[in-house]
Amino acid sequence: MSKIINVIKGTKDILPQDVAAWHRLEETALEVFTKYGYKEIRTPIFEATELFARGVGDTTDIVNKEMYTFEKSDRSLTLRPENTAGVVRSFIENGMARLSAPVKLWYHGPMFRYERPQAGRQRQFHQVGVEMFGIKQPTADAEVILLAVNYLKALGLNDLLVEINSLGCPTCREAYKKKIKEVLKPEFDNLCEDCQNRYEKNPLRLLDCKVESCKEIFEKPEIKKVIQSDFVCEECAEHFRELKSYLDKMGVKYQENKLLVRGLDYYNRTVFEIKSNNLGSQNAVCGGGRYDSLVRNLGGDDVPAVGWAMGMERLNSLLPAIDMAKLDAYIVSNDSTQAFVLAEELRNAGKIVEFDLSNKKFTKQLEKASKSAKFALILGEDEINNGTVSVKNLETSEQVTVQRDKVLALI
RNA sequence: GCGGGUGUCGUCAAGUGGUUAAGACCUCGGAUUGUGGUUCCGAUAUGCAUGGGUUCGAAUCCCAUCACCCGCCCCA
């Protein structure tokens, strides 16, 4: 035997016994999202590298060190690390800004990030997500959050923690960034290396640093005061208040988290995450927010938007496994032709049916039937001569012999 | 990029220097040429991630490499 070839690190086969769980996620998504008027969209899994550099943001870790990028015909292409940029690209390219707003889209599929794999984190992973275009009012933010919560509920996940925050608009956020930099300046040398880098590039990202020494610095009263100050302008504050009021009325439980920043550059105003305590350290199931300037930044009109994505592997790890479906019937016969004919009749009537293709002994066939099917349909010499079938219920062991055309009614 | 851990059959595993590498499950065959799921018997690793080394002798000790897992970071 020659050397076997393994799956690539950070990728996984989804095996037959796991597929039912994935269908559950996809079918529930279709069902729930359709009720809210969302239409599915499927975009390519690779795009121009520039789309992600401009879309996701070139200060993000995703763009800086996690993209699978390759050259082909002098073009730089990248396997999508997330799908918002791709959907926005398609929105612009297909003139969807001219459709009657809102334009509501959903998607699911594989994403690729070159990260160190660990629990809840793969290099090829799958996301399901929604994007809503054209509505600047907080009704849109409320609807997508409600949609996320109801999707999780439909899957049977009720007790997850919803966290929300407002990042303000570019104007008020600039002022806030400036204040944070000012108050942290004396502590600059005490910050961790990463935070020192973030200090210039994206000071907001300092706030969710996990390093203890940094957390301590942020706990200092004079610094905490600035961090927790309500920096958002009145317009943004009103937007956020309205959102919370909708969530309250819809019975969505949430916590405000001032430190919730999110790692992608395109967000403004509303950001949110949904977390679970049962996922180990990669505890976010859902992340999203509002991105009012992304469409314009990618060359489209000034169209506000809001959306989120969920990690499907993480969802599955929170949900109970699904057993593989049993066959409705397994035909036990040594007459392959007769078995073929009966199997096809039943399959055409919608039943899941198999029979032995290798002419095994009767007992072996029955053994196989008992392991894989609800009923054994015995089609031996006697039955064939009489135009009958013996139908054996493999759970109760009850067996009856009936005319062939009565079989369907019994299984 | 930085830490920690683990690699023995398809799967789970015993074995911690001494002859032929336990056992269980799965799979396959037989007991049983038309009655299974219970039972009984049998088959299945010339090899212990890979490559070196130490030794009379290595799955076991040493070194290197590889793979996977977990944590940090980041994110879904």
Short mmCIF file of C-alpha atoms (C1' of nucleotides) in Angstrom, two decimals:
data_model
loop_
_atom_site.label_atom_id
_atom_site.label_comp_id
_atom_site.label_asym_id
_atom_site.label_seq_id
_atom_site.Cartn_x
_atom_site.Cartn_y
_atom_site.Cartn_z
CA MET A 1 0.00 0.00 0.00
CA SER A 2 1.23 3.47 -0.74
CA LYS A 3 1.20 6.26 1.79
CA ILE A 4 -2.24 7.56 2.56
CA ILE A 5 -3.10 11.22 2.16
CA ASN A 6 -4.72 12.93 5.14
CA VAL A 7 -7.17 15.78 5.43
CA ILE A 8 -5.52 19.17 5.73
CA LYS A 9 -4.96 20.44 9.26
CA GLY A 10 -7.95 22.38 10.49
CA THR A 11 -10.37 20.80 8.03
CA LYS A 12 -12.82 18.00 8.71
CA ASP A 13 -14.87 15.49 6.79
CA ILE A 14 -18.56 15.72 7.48
CA LEU A 15 -19.34 12.02 7.53
CA PRO A 16 -22.67 10.36 6.68
CA GLN A 17 -23.57 9.98 10.35
CA ASP A 18 -23.10 13.74 10.86
CA VAL A 19 -24.96 15.00 7.85
CA ALA A 20 -28.42 14.93 9.42
CA ALA A 21 -27.24 17.50 11.97
CA TRP A 22 -26.16 19.81 9.16
CA HIS A 23 -29.46 19.41 7.36
CA ARG A 24 -31.17 20.42 10.61
CA LEU A 25 -29.23 23.71 10.66
CA GLU A 26 -29.86 24.41 6.99
CA GLU A 27 -33.52 23.45 6.91
CA THR A 28 -34.32 25.37 10.08
CA ALA A 29 -32.56 28.40 8.64
CA LEU A 30 -34.58 28.23 5.45
CA GLU A 31 -37.80 27.85 7.38
CA VAL A 32 -37.23 30.61 9.94
CA PHE A 33 -35.54 33.15 7.67
CA THR A 34 -38.18 32.74 4.98
CA LYS A 35 -40.84 33.80 7.47
CA TYR A 36 -39.03 37.11 7.90
CA GLY A 37 -38.77 37.61 4.15
CA TYR A 38 -35.10 36.71 3.72
CA LYS A 39 -33.96 35.18 0.42
CA GLU A 40 -31.01 32.85 0.12
CA ILE A 41 -27.96 33.98 -1.84
CA ARG A 42 -24.96 31.89 -2.88
CA THR A 43 -21.75 33.70 -3.75
CA PRO A 44 -18.38 32.21 -4.82
CA ILE A 45 -16.04 30.90 -2.15
CA PHE A 46 -13.17 32.88 -3.58
CA GLU A 47 -13.07 36.55 -4.44
CA ALA A 48 -10.54 39.23 -5.34
CA THR A 49 -8.19 39.70 -2.39
CA GLU A 50 -8.85 43.41 -2.51
CA LEU A 51 -12.50 42.84 -1.62
CA PHE A 52 -11.54 41.57 1.81
CA ALA A 53 -8.73 44.08 2.31
CA ARG A 54 -11.19 46.91 1.69
CA GLY A 55 -14.26 45.20 3.07
CA VAL A 56 -13.17 43.47 6.24
CA GLY A 57 -10.46 46.03 6.93
CA ASP A 58 -6.71 45.88 6.62
CA THR A 59 -6.06 46.43 10.31
CA THR A 60 -7.88 43.23 11.23
CA ASP A 61 -6.16 39.97 12.11
CA ILE A 62 -8.36 38.23 9.57
CA VAL A 63 -6.91 40.22 6.68
CA ASN A 64 -3.42 40.58 8.07
CA LYS A 65 -2.54 37.02 8.86
CA GLU A 66 -5.44 34.63 8.37
CA MET A 67 -6.32 34.69 4.69
CA TYR A 68 -5.72 31.91 2.18
CA THR A 69 -4.48 33.95 -0.74
CA PHE A 70 -3.17 32.68 -4.07
CA GLU A 71 -2.21 34.05 -7.45
CA LYS A 72 -3.77 32.99 -10.73
CA SER A 73 -3.35 34.75 -14.06
CA ASP A 74 -1.77 37.74 -12.35
CA ARG A 75 -4.74 38.20 -10.08
CA SER A 76 -4.61 37.90 -6.33
CA LEU A 77 -7.49 35.74 -5.14
CA THR A 78 -8.57 34.79 -1.62
CA LEU A 79 -10.72 32.06 -0.14
CA ARG A 80 -13.44 33.96 1.69
CA PRO A 81 -12.73 34.35 5.43
CA GLU A 82 -16.30 35.59 5.99
CA ASN A 83 -19.22 36.31 3.72
CA THR A 84 -20.42 39.85 4.39
CA ALA A 85 -17.92 41.35 1.96
CA GLY A 86 -18.96 38.88 -0.75
CA VAL A 87 -22.66 39.52 -0.26
CA VAL A 88 -22.09 43.28 -0.34
CA ARG A 89 -20.07 42.88 -3.53
CA SER A 90 -22.93 40.96 -5.10
CA PHE A 91 -25.46 43.49 -3.82
CA ILE A 92 -23.58 46.29 -5.54
CA GLU A 93 -22.71 44.39 -8.70
CA ASN A 94 -26.29 43.22 -9.27
CA GLY A 95 -27.82 46.62 -8.70
CA MET A 96 -29.79 45.53 -5.66
CA ALA A 97 -29.70 49.07 -4.32
CA ARG A 98 -32.47 49.75 -6.85
CA LEU A 99 -34.72 47.08 -5.41
CA SER A 100 -37.33 48.20 -2.95
CA ALA A 101 -35.71 48.38 0.49
CA PRO A 102 -35.15 46.46 2.61
CA VAL A 103 -33.21 43.82 0.71
CA LYS A 104 -32.95 40.80 3.01
CA LEU A 105 -30.46 38.04 2.24
CA TRP A 106 -29.21 34.92 3.96
CA TYR A 107 -26.46 32.44 3.21
CA HIS A 108 -24.62 29.45 4.52
CA GLY A 109 -21.39 27.83 3.48
CA PRO A 110 -17.71 27.25 4.13
CA MET A 111 -15.30 30.00 5.21
CA PHE A 112 -11.51 29.80 5.45
CA ARG A 113 -9.14 31.29 7.98
CA TYR A 114 -5.54 30.32 8.56
CA GLU A 115 -5.57 30.08 12.35
CA ARG A 116 -4.28 27.58 14.85
CA PRO A 117 -7.05 24.98 15.12
CA GLN A 118 -8.50 24.20 18.54
CA ALA A 119 -11.86 23.38 20.08
CA GLY A 120 -14.54 25.29 18.17
CA ARG A 121 -12.07 26.66 15.65
CA GLN A 122 -11.16 25.19 12.28
CA ARG A 123 -9.44 26.48 9.17
CA GLN A 124 -12.38 25.52 7.02
CA PHE A 125 -15.53 26.16 9.00
CA HIS A 126 -19.11 26.98 8.13
CA GLN A 127 -21.24 29.99 8.79
CA VAL A 128 -24.90 30.74 8.39
CA GLY A 129 -25.71 34.44 8.29
CA VAL A 130 -28.12 37.19 7.30
CA GLU A 131 -27.67 40.69 5.88
CA MET A 132 -30.30 43.39 5.62
CA PHE A 133 -29.72 46.40 3.34
CA GLY A 134 -31.40 49.75 3.07
CA ILE A 135 -32.79 50.48 6.53
CA LYS A 136 -31.07 52.90 8.86
CA GLN A 137 -33.70 52.76 11.59
CA PRO A 138 -33.12 50.53 14.66
CA THR A 139 -36.11 48.42 13.61
CA ALA A 140 -33.64 46.66 11.29
CA ASP A 141 -31.15 46.00 14.10
CA ALA A 142 -33.97 44.71 16.26
CA GLU A 143 -35.29 42.45 13.52
CA VAL A 144 -31.98 40.76 12.80
CA ILE A 145 -31.30 40.19 16.50
CA LEU A 146 -34.80 38.82 16.98
CA LEU A 147 -34.26 36.62 13.95
CA ALA A 148 -31.03 35.26 15.45
CA VAL A 149 -32.71 34.52 18.76
CA ASN A 150 -35.66 32.84 17.07
CA TYR A 151 -33.43 30.75 14.84
CA LEU A 152 -31.58 29.53 17.93
CA LYS A 153 -34.90 28.87 19.65
CA ALA A 154 -36.15 26.88 16.68
CA LEU A 155 -33.05 24.74 17.02
CA GLY A 156 -33.83 24.25 20.71
CA LEU A 157 -31.28 26.68 22.12
CA ASN A 158 -33.04 28.95 24.60
CA ASP A 159 -30.59 30.00 27.25
CA LEU A 160 -27.85 31.77 25.37
CA LEU A 161 -26.56 35.17 26.41
CA VAL A 162 -27.18 38.10 24.07
CA GLU A 163 -24.74 40.98 24.50
CA ILE A 164 -25.17 44.33 22.77
CA ASN A 165 -23.26 47.57 22.53
CA SER A 166 -23.15 50.71 20.45
CA LEU A 167 -19.94 51.86 18.83
CA GLY A 168 -21.42 55.18 17.79
CA CYS A 169 -20.91 56.76 14.40
CA PRO A 170 -17.54 57.71 12.88
CA THR A 171 -17.85 61.21 14.31
CA CYS A 172 -18.49 60.42 17.94
CA ARG A 173 -16.23 57.40 17.84
CA GLU A 174 -13.25 59.49 16.76
CA ALA A 175 -13.67 61.70 19.79
CA TYR A 176 -13.92 58.62 22.01
CA LYS A 177 -10.80 57.04 20.51
CA LYS A 178 -8.95 60.27 21.16
CA LYS A 179 -10.01 60.32 24.80
CA ILE A 180 -9.01 56.71 25.31
CA LYS A 181 -5.59 57.35 23.83
CA GLU A 182 -5.16 60.38 26.07
CA VAL A 183 -6.03 58.64 29.29
CA LEU A 184 -3.95 55.56 28.43
CA LYS A 185 -0.92 57.51 27.35
CA PRO A 186 0.78 57.44 30.79
CA GLU A 187 0.21 53.66 30.92
CA PHE A 188 1.43 52.99 27.40
CA ASP A 189 4.62 51.22 28.47
CA ASN A 190 2.63 48.95 30.79
CA LEU A 191 0.32 47.69 28.08
CA CYS A 192 0.97 44.35 26.43
CA GLU A 193 2.70 44.33 23.06
CA ASP A 194 -0.51 43.73 21.15
CA CYS A 195 -2.23 46.60 22.89
CA GLN A 196 0.68 48.88 22.13
CA ASN A 197 0.16 48.07 18.46
CA ARG A 198 -3.57 48.54 18.69
CA TYR A 199 -3.08 51.87 20.44
CA GLU A 200 -2.45 53.65 17.15
CA LYS A 201 -4.25 51.42 14.69
CA ASN A 202 -7.52 50.80 16.44
CA PRO A 203 -7.69 51.88 20.08
CA LEU A 204 -11.21 50.52 20.49
CA ARG A 205 -9.81 47.03 20.14
CA LEU A 206 -7.79 47.62 23.32
CA LEU A 207 -10.93 47.29 25.33
CA ASP A 208 -11.47 43.58 24.97
CA CYS A 209 -7.84 42.63 25.60
CA LYS A 210 -7.68 39.44 27.66
CA VAL A 211 -4.25 40.03 29.23
CA GLU A 212 -4.54 40.37 33.03
CA SER A 213 -2.17 43.31 33.33
CA CYS A 214 -4.13 45.22 30.71
CA LYS A 215 -7.44 44.38 32.35
CA GLU A 216 -6.05 45.79 35.60
CA ILE A 217 -5.07 49.00 33.90
CA PHE A 218 -8.56 49.37 32.47
CA GLU A 219 -9.96 48.90 35.97
CA LYS A 220 -8.18 51.99 37.29
CA PRO A 221 -10.87 54.51 38.28
CA GLU A 222 -9.78 57.40 36.07
CA ILE A 223 -9.43 55.07 33.06
CA LYS A 224 -12.56 53.10 33.75
CA LYS A 225 -14.48 56.35 33.89
CA VAL A 226 -13.42 57.27 30.37
CA ILE A 227 -14.03 53.78 29.01
CA GLN A 228 -17.49 53.65 30.50
CA SER A 229 -18.39 57.20 29.61
CA ASP A 230 -21.31 57.62 27.26
CA PHE A 231 -19.34 58.87 24.33
CA VAL A 232 -21.98 58.35 21.69
CA CYS A 233 -23.66 61.39 20.26
CA GLU A 234 -27.33 62.04 20.89
CA GLU A 235 -28.42 60.62 17.56
CA CYS A 236 -26.56 57.37 18.11
CA ALA A 237 -27.77 57.16 21.69
CA GLU A 238 -31.36 57.54 20.55
CA HIS A 239 -30.84 54.83 17.93
CA PHE A 240 -29.50 52.51 20.64
CA ARG A 241 -32.33 53.36 23.08
CA GLU A 242 -34.91 52.57 20.42
CA LEU A 243 -33.25 49.27 19.63
CA LYS A 244 -33.33 48.29 23.30
CA SER A 245 -36.96 49.29 23.57
CA TYR A 246 -37.86 46.99 20.66
CA LEU A 247 -35.88 44.15 22.16
CA ASP A 248 -37.61 44.69 25.50
CA LYS A 249 -41.03 44.59 23.89
CA MET A 250 -40.16 41.48 21.91
CA GLY A 251 -39.04 39.76 25.09
CA VAL A 252 -35.42 39.40 23.98
CA LYS A 253 -33.19 39.24 27.05
CA TYR A 254 -29.82 40.93 26.62
CA GLN A 255 -26.93 42.47 28.49
CA GLU A 256 -25.18 45.66 27.59
CA ASN A 257 -21.44 45.19 27.35
CA LYS A 258 -19.39 48.33 26.85
CA LEU A 259 -16.31 46.26 26.16
CA LEU A 260 -17.91 44.49 23.22
CA VAL A 261 -16.08 45.86 20.19
CA ARG A 262 -15.94 43.10 17.54
CA GLY A 263 -12.87 42.49 15.46
CA LEU A 264 -14.02 43.64 12.06
CA ASP A 265 -13.50 47.22 11.04
CA TYR A 266 -16.76 47.84 9.23
CA TYR A 267 -19.13 48.07 12.17
CA ASN A 268 -20.78 51.22 13.46
CA ARG A 269 -23.52 51.82 16.01
CA THR A 270 -25.01 48.45 16.96
CA VAL A 271 -22.78 45.46 17.61
CA PHE A 272 -23.85 42.23 19.29
CA GLU A 273 -22.75 38.72 20.17
CA ILE A 274 -24.56 35.63 21.37
CA LYS A 275 -22.55 33.41 23.69
CA SER A 276 -22.79 30.03 25.33
CA ASN A 277 -21.12 28.72 28.45
CA ASN A 278 -20.89 25.25 26.94
CA LEU A 279 -18.36 25.88 24.21
CA GLY A 280 -15.00 26.12 25.93
CA SER A 281 -12.95 29.17 25.16
CA GLN A 282 -14.41 29.82 21.72
CA ASN A 283 -17.74 30.76 23.24
CA ALA A 284 -19.32 33.06 20.65
CA VAL A 285 -22.01 31.39 18.55
CA CYS A 286 -23.16 34.51 16.76
CA GLY A 287 -21.61 37.88 16.04
CA GLY A 288 -22.85 40.82 14.07
CA GLY A 289 -23.78 44.44 13.87
CA ARG A 290 -24.51 47.44 11.72
CA TYR A 291 -22.22 48.46 8.87
CA ASP A 292 -23.56 51.61 7.29
CA SER A 293 -20.47 52.60 5.34
CA LEU A 294 -19.41 49.27 3.88
CA VAL A 295 -21.53 49.42 0.72
CA ARG A 296 -20.13 52.83 -0.10
CA ASN A 297 -16.58 51.79 0.76
CA LEU A 298 -16.86 48.95 -1.72
CA GLY A 299 -17.98 51.30 -4.46
CA GLY A 300 -21.76 51.21 -4.08
CA ASP A 301 -24.30 53.81 -3.10
CA ASP A 302 -24.73 55.02 0.43
CA VAL A 303 -26.81 52.09 1.69
CA PRO A 304 -27.04 51.26 5.40
CA ALA A 305 -26.91 47.61 6.40
CA VAL A 306 -26.95 45.27 9.38
CA GLY A 307 -26.33 41.54 9.73
CA TRP A 308 -24.76 38.67 11.61
CA ALA A 309 -23.11 35.29 11.18
CA MET A 310 -23.16 32.12 13.25
CA GLY A 311 -20.57 29.36 13.39
CA MET A 312 -22.32 26.17 12.33
CA GLU A 313 -19.79 23.79 13.92
CA ARG A 314 -20.33 25.62 17.21
CA LEU A 315 -24.10 25.35 16.83
CA ASN A 316 -23.83 21.63 16.22
CA SER A 317 -21.66 21.15 19.26
CA LEU A 318 -24.43 22.69 21.36
CA LEU A 319 -27.14 20.48 19.86
CA PRO A 320 -27.87 16.80 20.49
CA ALA A 321 -26.66 14.35 17.86
CA ILE A 322 -29.16 12.92 15.39
CA ASP A 323 -29.21 9.19 14.68
CA MET A 324 -29.10 8.04 11.10
CA ALA A 325 -32.49 7.11 9.70
CA LYS A 326 -33.27 3.39 9.44
CA LEU A 327 -34.39 1.84 6.21
CA ASP A 328 -38.12 1.38 5.95
CA ALA A 329 -37.52 -2.10 4.61
CA TYR A 330 -34.79 -4.55 3.65
CA ILE A 331 -35.73 -7.19 1.12
CA VAL A 332 -34.52 -10.69 1.90
CA SER A 333 -34.39 -12.73 -1.27
CA ASN A 334 -32.14 -14.86 -3.41
CA ASP A 335 -33.89 -13.78 -6.56
CA SER A 336 -32.16 -10.52 -7.45
CA THR A 337 -34.54 -9.70 -10.25
CA GLN A 338 -37.64 -10.04 -8.08
CA ALA A 339 -35.91 -8.07 -5.33
CA PHE A 340 -35.03 -5.28 -7.76
CA VAL A 341 -38.60 -5.06 -8.97
CA LEU A 342 -40.12 -4.95 -5.50
CA ALA A 343 -37.53 -2.46 -4.24
CA GLU A 344 -38.21 -0.11 -7.13
CA GLU A 345 -41.97 -0.28 -6.59
CA LEU A 346 -41.56 0.71 -2.97
CA ARG A 347 -38.93 3.37 -3.68
CA ASN A 348 -41.23 4.93 -6.25
CA ALA A 349 -43.84 5.09 -3.49
CA GLY A 350 -41.37 7.04 -1.33
CA LYS A 351 -39.98 4.27 0.88
CA ILE A 352 -36.33 3.82 1.78
CA VAL A 353 -35.50 0.29 0.66
CA GLU A 354 -32.42 -1.84 0.13
CA PHE A 355 -31.70 -5.47 -0.59
CA ASP A 356 -28.67 -7.73 -0.71
CA LEU A 357 -26.65 -7.24 -3.87
CA SER A 358 -24.16 -10.03 -3.28
CA ASN A 359 -26.35 -13.09 -2.97
CA LYS A 360 -25.59 -13.81 0.68
CA LYS A 361 -27.24 -16.57 2.65
CA PHE A 362 -30.72 -16.11 4.00
CA THR A 363 -29.64 -15.74 7.64
CA LYS A 364 -27.00 -13.17 6.76
CA GLN A 365 -29.53 -11.15 4.83
CA LEU A 366 -31.93 -11.25 7.72
CA GLU A 367 -29.17 -10.24 10.10
CA LYS A 368 -28.39 -7.26 7.92
CA ALA A 369 -32.10 -6.41 7.82
CA SER A 370 -32.39 -6.48 11.60
CA LYS A 371 -29.47 -4.09 11.97
CA SER A 372 -30.51 -1.58 9.37
CA ALA A 373 -34.26 -1.68 8.77
CA LYS A 374 -37.64 -1.50 10.42
CA PHE A 375 -39.12 -4.31 8.31
CA ALA A 376 -37.76 -7.34 6.53
CA LEU A 377 -39.61 -8.22 3.35
CA ILE A 378 -39.08 -11.88 2.68
CA LEU A 379 -39.35 -12.81 -0.96
CA GLY A 380 -38.46 -16.50 -1.24
CA GLU A 381 -39.51 -19.20 -3.63
CA ASP A 382 -42.88 -19.80 -1.98
CA GLU A 383 -43.73 -16.11 -1.93
CA ILE A 384 -42.69 -15.59 -5.53
CA ASN A 385 -44.75 -18.58 -6.69
CA ASN A 386 -47.80 -17.30 -4.81
CA GLY A 387 -47.39 -13.62 -5.62
CA THR A 388 -46.98 -12.78 -1.94
CA VAL A 389 -44.45 -11.23 0.40
CA SER A 390 -43.76 -12.11 4.04
CA VAL A 391 -43.55 -8.88 6.01
CA LYS A 392 -41.64 -9.18 9.25
CA ASN A 393 -41.63 -6.39 11.80
CA LEU A 394 -38.10 -6.54 13.14
CA GLU A 395 -38.90 -4.89 16.44
CA THR A 396 -41.87 -7.02 17.45
CA SER A 397 -40.91 -10.11 15.39
CA GLU A 398 -44.48 -10.28 14.08
CA GLN A 399 -44.67 -11.70 10.60
CA VAL A 400 -47.53 -11.83 8.12
CA THR A 401 -47.68 -13.06 4.56
CA VAL A 402 -49.71 -10.83 2.25
CA GLN A 403 -50.34 -10.24 -1.43
CA ARG A 404 -47.61 -8.15 -3.02
CA ASP A 405 -49.82 -5.11 -3.58
CA LYS A 406 -50.63 -4.96 0.14
CA VAL A 407 -47.00 -4.59 1.25
CA LEU A 408 -46.84 -0.83 0.90
CA ALA A 409 -49.68 -0.35 3.35
CA LEU A 410 -47.88 -2.37 6.02
CA ILE A 411 -44.52 -0.60 6.14
"C1'" G B 1 3.29 33.53 16.31
"C1'" C B 2 3.74 31.54 21.68
"C1'" G B 3 2.76 27.70 25.56
"C1'" G B 4 1.02 22.52 27.18
"C1'" G B 5 -0.45 17.42 25.97
"C1'" U B 6 -0.95 12.86 23.12
"C1'" G B 7 0.46 9.19 19.23
"C1'" U B 8 -0.34 0.67 20.07
"C1'" C B 9 -5.61 -2.95 14.61
"C1'" G B 10 -11.27 0.58 11.37
"C1'" U B 11 -12.66 2.32 16.80
"C1'" C B 12 -11.74 2.17 22.23
"C1'" A B 13 -7.78 0.35 24.74
"C1'" A B 14 -3.89 -3.17 28.15
"C1'" G B 15 1.18 -3.23 28.11
"C1'" U B 16 6.48 1.18 31.74
"C1'" G B 17 13.30 -3.17 28.80
"C1'" G B 18 12.89 -10.05 28.37
"C1'" U B 19 10.43 -15.16 24.20
"C1'" U B 20 4.40 -15.71 19.64
"C1'" A B 21 1.82 -7.31 21.37
"C1'" A B 22 -4.03 -8.65 26.27
"C1'" G B 23 -9.10 -7.49 25.83
"C1'" A B 24 -13.62 -5.11 23.91
"C1'" C B 25 -16.50 -3.13 19.86
"C1'" C B 26 -17.02 -3.07 14.56
"C1'" U B 27 -16.29 -6.12 10.15
"C1'" C B 28 -16.08 -11.02 7.88
"C1'" G B 29 -16.89 -16.46 8.09
"C1'" G B 30 -19.06 -20.76 10.63
"C1'" A B 31 -22.63 -23.34 14.22
"C1'" U B 32 -27.67 -22.56 11.28
"C1'" U B 33 -29.05 -24.74 2.71
"C1'" G B 34 -36.24 -20.07 4.79
"C1'" U B 35 -36.08 -16.68 10.12
"C1'" G B 36 -32.46 -11.95 12.56
"C1'" G B 37 -31.50 -8.83 16.82
"C1'" U B 38 -29.47 -13.11 22.50
"C1'" U B 39 -25.58 -17.36 22.37
"C1'" C B 40 -21.15 -20.20 20.89
"C1'" C B 41 -16.68 -20.93 17.65
"C1'" G B 42 -13.19 -18.82 14.32
"C1'" A B 43 -10.51 -14.86 11.24
"C1'" U B 44 -8.23 -10.01 11.32
"C1'" A B 45 -1.30 -5.54 13.95
"C1'" U B 46 5.64 -9.77 11.20
"C1'" G B 47 4.07 -4.62 14.10
"C1'" C B 48 3.35 -0.11 18.40
"C1'" A B 49 3.30 7.90 14.17
"C1'" U B 50 8.24 8.19 11.26
"C1'" G B 51 13.69 8.11 11.24
"C1'" G B 52 17.96 7.45 14.02
"C1'" G B 53 20.45 5.90 18.67
"C1'" U B 54 21.42 3.04 23.54
"C1'" U B 55 21.10 -2.41 24.69
"C1'" C B 56 22.46 -9.35 24.32
"C1'" G B 57 17.24 -7.73 23.90
"C1'" A B 58 12.98 -1.70 22.77
"C1'" A B 59 5.91 -0.40 22.05
"C1'" U B 60 8.60 0.50 26.68
"C1'" C B 61 14.88 4.47 27.52
"C1'" C B 62 17.31 8.80 24.54
"C1'" C B 63 17.33 12.31 20.24
"C1'" A B 64 15.07 14.36 16.01
"C1'" U B 65 10.97 14.85 12.80
"C1'" C B 66 5.77 14.56 11.72
"C1'" A B 67 0.67 14.42 12.91
"C1'" C B 68 -3.35 15.46 16.00
"C1'" C B 69 -5.55 17.68 20.44
"C1'" C B 70 -5.87 21.67 24.18
"C1'" G B 71 -4.82 26.77 25.79
"C1'" C B 72 -3.11 32.07 24.52
"C1'" C B 73 -4.14 35.47 20.58
"C1'" C B 74 -8.21 36.24 17.38
"C1'" C B 75 -13.01 35.03 16.01
"C1'" A B 76 -18.22 32.17 14.33
#
